[in-house]
């Protein structure tokens, strides 16, 4: 009975991708359900202070810090892991889509200094960021739907200016450029995205890759800096020369 209820609720929130291992013991399911109930309660207590179009239910872990909450939107079924820090202060705010998972100890930081307001962060439905990740979204970070990421992934949308030898680098400001990851990508552990990166739909980013520039859809990339090492497209499509 407990298994059936959790499965129904999970699929309403996450869709058909939600499953339960048949070998999972009932005691583990009860513990899971109790933990989620407490996380849902935390969300309900926070929801009045969030952006008006936030959904329900959603789940907030232990020790989560949500700053400038009126600029943070959390979609139905989203999960914010333990000890996550999200700063909403930015031009467009922070939008966490339906069914999104933000891993424990992740930091989302669009604005770190008051002299230069950041752009913000948006992540689409059913995407996830692994634990201990960092989203520096001063220049804007957009992640599409159904994107999966490993742990320790980082986004850096700012580059420090350094041309003036007479002034300290810290006093020369930064140049910002947005980062975009389109739908249905898989990002490996410890991948790093630099300012101005754009990753096309359906790409696979290898663990430890340092991504810059524009990556065509369905590419497999890896290395430092990342380069194309393969494609997910069928051979007859991949080998067609563009017009």
CSV table of C-alpha atoms in Angstrom, one decimal, residues 14-224:
chain,number,residue,atom,x,y,z
A,14,UNK,CA,8.1,13.7,-11.6
A,15,UNK,CA,6.3,11.9,-14.5
A,16,UNK,CA,6.9,8.3,-15.7
A,17,UNK,CA,10.6,8.6,-15.0
A,18,UNK,CA,9.8,8.1,-11.3
A,19,UNK,CA,10.2,4.4,-10.3
A,20,UNK,CA,10.7,2.4,-7.1
A,21,UNK,CA,13.1,-0.6,-7.0
A,22,UNK,CA,11.1,-3.7,-6.2
A,23,UNK,CA,13.8,-4.8,-3.8
A,24,UNK,CA,13.6,-1.6,-1.7
A,25,UNK,CA,12.4,-2.6,1.8
A,26,UNK,CA,9.2,-1.1,3.3
A,27,UNK,CA,11.1,0.4,6.2
A,28,UNK,CA,13.2,2.4,3.7
A,29,UNK,CA,10.1,3.6,2.0
A,30,UNK,CA,8.6,4.8,5.3
A,31,UNK,CA,11.7,6.7,6.1
A,32,UNK,CA,11.8,8.2,2.7
A,33,UNK,CA,8.1,9.3,3.0
A,34,UNK,CA,8.7,10.8,6.4
A,35,UNK,CA,11.7,12.8,5.2
A,36,UNK,CA,9.8,14.1,2.2
A,37,UNK,CA,6.9,15.1,4.4
A,38,UNK,CA,9.1,17.2,6.6
A,39,UNK,CA,10.8,18.7,3.5
A,40,UNK,CA,7.3,19.6,2.1
A,41,UNK,CA,6.4,21.3,5.4
A,42,UNK,CA,9.6,23.4,5.2
A,43,UNK,CA,8.5,24.4,1.8
A,44,UNK,CA,5.0,25.3,2.9
A,45,UNK,CA,6.5,27.6,5.6
A,46,UNK,CA,8.8,29.3,3.1
A,47,UNK,CA,6.3,29.6,0.2
A,48,UNK,CA,4.5,32.8,1.3
A,49,UNK,CA,7.8,34.6,1.1
A,50,UNK,CA,8.7,33.3,-2.4
A,51,UNK,CA,7.7,34.6,-5.8
A,52,UNK,CA,4.0,34.5,-6.3
A,53,UNK,CA,4.0,31.9,-9.1
A,54,UNK,CA,5.8,29.2,-7.0
A,55,UNK,CA,4.1,25.8,-7.2
A,56,UNK,CA,3.1,23.3,-4.6
A,57,UNK,CA,4.1,20.9,-3.2
A,58,UNK,CA,7.9,21.2,-3.3
A,59,UNK,CA,10.6,20.1,-0.9
A,60,UNK,CA,13.3,21.9,1.0
A,61,UNK,CA,16.1,20.1,2.8
A,62,UNK,CA,17.8,20.9,6.1
A,63,UNK,CA,19.8,24.1,6.5
A,64,UNK,CA,18.7,25.6,3.2
A,65,UNK,CA,19.3,29.4,2.8
A,66,UNK,CA,17.0,31.3,0.4
A,67,UNK,CA,17.9,34.9,0.2
A,68,UNK,CA,15.9,37.7,-1.5
A,69,UNK,CA,13.0,35.1,-1.6
A,70,UNK,CA,10.6,37.3,-3.5
A,71,UNK,CA,12.8,36.8,-6.6
A,72,UNK,CA,13.0,33.0,-6.2
A,73,UNK,CA,10.4,30.8,-8.0
A,74,UNK,CA,10.2,27.1,-7.1
A,75,UNK,CA,8.1,24.9,-9.3
A,76,UNK,CA,5.8,22.1,-8.2
A,77,UNK,CA,7.7,18.9,-7.2
A,78,UNK,CA,11.1,20.6,-7.1
A,79,UNK,CA,13.6,19.5,-4.4
A,80,UNK,CA,16.2,21.7,-2.8
A,81,UNK,CA,18.8,19.6,-1.1
A,82,UNK,CA,20.3,20.0,2.3
A,83,UNK,CA,22.4,23.1,2.9
A,84,UNK,CA,21.8,24.7,-0.5
A,85,UNK,CA,22.3,28.5,-0.8
A,86,UNK,CA,20.2,30.4,-3.4
A,87,UNK,CA,20.5,34.2,-3.8
A,88,UNK,CA,17.6,35.6,-5.6
A,89,UNK,CA,18.9,39.1,-5.9
A,90,UNK,CA,19.3,39.7,-9.7
A,91,UNK,CA,17.6,41.3,-12.7
A,92,UNK,CA,15.5,38.2,-13.6
A,93,UNK,CA,15.6,36.3,-10.4
A,94,UNK,CA,16.0,32.6,-10.0
A,95,UNK,CA,13.5,30.1,-11.5
A,96,UNK,CA,13.6,26.5,-10.6
A,97,UNK,CA,11.3,24.5,-12.8
A,98,UNK,CA,8.8,21.7,-12.1
A,99,UNK,CA,10.4,18.6,-10.8
A,100,UNK,CA,13.9,20.0,-10.7
A,101,UNK,CA,16.4,18.7,-8.2
A,102,UNK,CA,19.2,20.9,-6.7
A,103,UNK,CA,21.8,18.7,-5.0
A,104,UNK,CA,23.0,19.2,-1.4
A,105,UNK,CA,25.5,22.0,-0.7
A,106,UNK,CA,25.0,23.7,-4.1
A,107,UNK,CA,25.4,27.5,-4.3
A,108,UNK,CA,23.4,29.6,-6.8
A,109,UNK,CA,24.9,33.2,-6.8
A,110,UNK,CA,23.8,35.8,-9.4
A,111,UNK,CA,24.9,38.8,-7.4
A,112,UNK,CA,27.9,38.9,-5.0
A,113,UNK,CA,28.6,42.6,-5.0
A,114,UNK,CA,26.1,45.5,-4.7
A,115,UNK,CA,27.8,47.6,-7.3
A,116,UNK,CA,26.8,45.3,-10.2
A,117,UNK,CA,23.5,43.5,-10.1
A,118,UNK,CA,23.6,40.0,-11.7
A,119,UNK,CA,21.3,38.6,-14.4
A,120,UNK,CA,19.9,35.5,-12.8
A,121,UNK,CA,19.3,31.7,-13.2
A,122,UNK,CA,16.7,29.5,-14.8
A,123,UNK,CA,16.5,25.7,-15.0
A,124,UNK,CA,13.8,23.8,-16.8
A,125,UNK,CA,11.5,21.0,-15.8
A,126,UNK,CA,12.9,17.7,-14.6
A,127,UNK,CA,16.5,18.8,-14.7
A,128,UNK,CA,19.0,18.2,-11.9
A,129,UNK,CA,22.2,19.6,-10.5
A,130,UNK,CA,24.5,17.3,-8.5
A,131,UNK,CA,25.7,17.9,-5.0
A,132,UNK,CA,28.4,20.5,-4.3
A,133,UNK,CA,27.9,22.5,-7.5
A,134,UNK,CA,28.3,26.2,-8.0
A,135,UNK,CA,26.2,28.4,-10.3
A,136,UNK,CA,27.8,31.8,-10.7
A,137,UNK,CA,25.1,33.4,-12.8
A,138,UNK,CA,26.0,37.1,-12.7
A,139,UNK,CA,26.0,37.0,-16.5
A,140,UNK,CA,22.9,34.8,-16.7
A,141,UNK,CA,22.7,31.0,-16.7
A,142,UNK,CA,19.9,29.1,-18.5
A,143,UNK,CA,19.5,25.4,-18.3
A,144,UNK,CA,16.9,23.6,-20.4
A,145,UNK,CA,14.5,20.7,-19.5
A,146,UNK,CA,15.6,17.1,-18.8
A,147,UNK,CA,19.2,18.0,-18.2
A,148,UNK,CA,21.1,15.8,-15.8
A,149,UNK,CA,24.4,16.8,-14.1
A,150,UNK,CA,26.9,15.2,-11.8
A,151,UNK,CA,28.5,16.5,-8.7
A,152,UNK,CA,30.8,19.5,-8.5
A,153,UNK,CA,29.6,21.1,-11.7
A,154,UNK,CA,30.4,24.8,-12.0
A,155,UNK,CA,29.3,27.8,-14.0
A,156,UNK,CA,31.3,31.0,-14.4
A,157,UNK,CA,29.8,33.8,-16.3
A,158,UNK,CA,32.3,36.5,-15.5
A,159,UNK,CA,35.9,37.2,-16.6
A,160,UNK,CA,38.1,39.7,-14.8
A,161,UNK,CA,39.4,42.6,-16.9
A,162,UNK,CA,43.2,42.9,-16.6
A,163,UNK,CA,44.5,45.1,-19.5
A,164,UNK,CA,45.5,48.1,-17.3
A,165,UNK,CA,48.8,47.4,-15.8
A,166,UNK,CA,48.5,50.5,-13.6
A,167,UNK,CA,45.5,49.4,-11.7
A,168,UNK,CA,44.9,46.3,-9.6
A,169,UNK,CA,42.9,43.6,-11.4
A,170,UNK,CA,40.4,43.7,-8.6
A,171,UNK,CA,39.6,47.3,-9.5
A,172,UNK,CA,39.2,46.8,-13.3
A,173,UNK,CA,35.8,45.2,-13.2
A,174,UNK,CA,34.5,42.1,-15.1
A,175,UNK,CA,33.1,41.2,-18.4
A,176,UNK,CA,29.9,39.1,-18.4
A,177,UNK,CA,28.6,36.6,-20.9
A,178,UNK,CA,25.6,34.2,-20.5
A,179,UNK,CA,25.9,30.5,-20.4
A,180,UNK,CA,23.2,28.3,-22.0
A,181,UNK,CA,22.6,24.5,-21.8
A,182,UNK,CA,19.8,23.4,-24.0
A,183,UNK,CA,17.4,20.5,-23.3
A,184,UNK,CA,18.2,16.8,-22.8
A,185,UNK,CA,21.9,17.1,-22.0
A,186,UNK,CA,24.1,14.9,-19.8
A,187,UNK,CA,26.8,16.7,-17.9
A,188,UNK,CA,29.5,14.7,-16.1
A,189,UNK,CA,31.0,15.3,-12.7
A,190,UNK,CA,33.3,18.3,-12.2
A,191,UNK,CA,32.5,19.8,-15.6
A,192,UNK,CA,33.2,23.6,-15.8
A,193,UNK,CA,31.3,26.0,-18.0
A,194,UNK,CA,33.0,29.3,-18.9
A,195,UNK,CA,31.4,32.7,-19.8
A,196,UNK,CA,29.7,32.7,-23.2
A,197,UNK,CA,29.4,28.9,-23.5
A,198,UNK,CA,26.4,27.5,-25.4
A,199,UNK,CA,25.7,23.8,-25.4
A,200,UNK,CA,23.2,22.5,-27.9
A,201,UNK,CA,20.4,20.1,-27.4
A,202,UNK,CA,21.2,16.5,-26.6
A,203,UNK,CA,24.9,16.9,-25.9
A,204,UNK,CA,27.0,14.7,-23.6
A,205,UNK,CA,29.7,16.6,-21.6
A,206,UNK,CA,32.5,14.3,-20.2
A,207,UNK,CA,33.6,14.5,-16.6
A,208,UNK,CA,36.1,17.2,-15.9
A,209,UNK,CA,35.6,19.0,-19.2
A,210,UNK,CA,36.1,22.8,-19.4
A,211,UNK,CA,33.5,24.1,-21.8
A,212,UNK,CA,33.8,27.3,-23.8
A,213,UNK,CA,32.3,28.6,-27.0
A,214,UNK,CA,29.3,27.1,-28.9
A,215,UNK,CA,28.8,23.3,-29.0
A,216,UNK,CA,26.6,21.8,-31.8
A,217,UNK,CA,23.5,19.7,-30.8
A,218,UNK,CA,24.1,16.0,-30.0
A,219,UNK,CA,27.8,16.4,-29.7
A,220,UNK,CA,29.9,14.4,-27.2
A,221,UNK,CA,32.6,16.6,-25.8
A,222,UNK,CA,35.5,16.3,-23.4
A,223,UNK,CA,38.9,17.6,-22.4
A,224,UNK,CA,40.5,20.9,-21.3
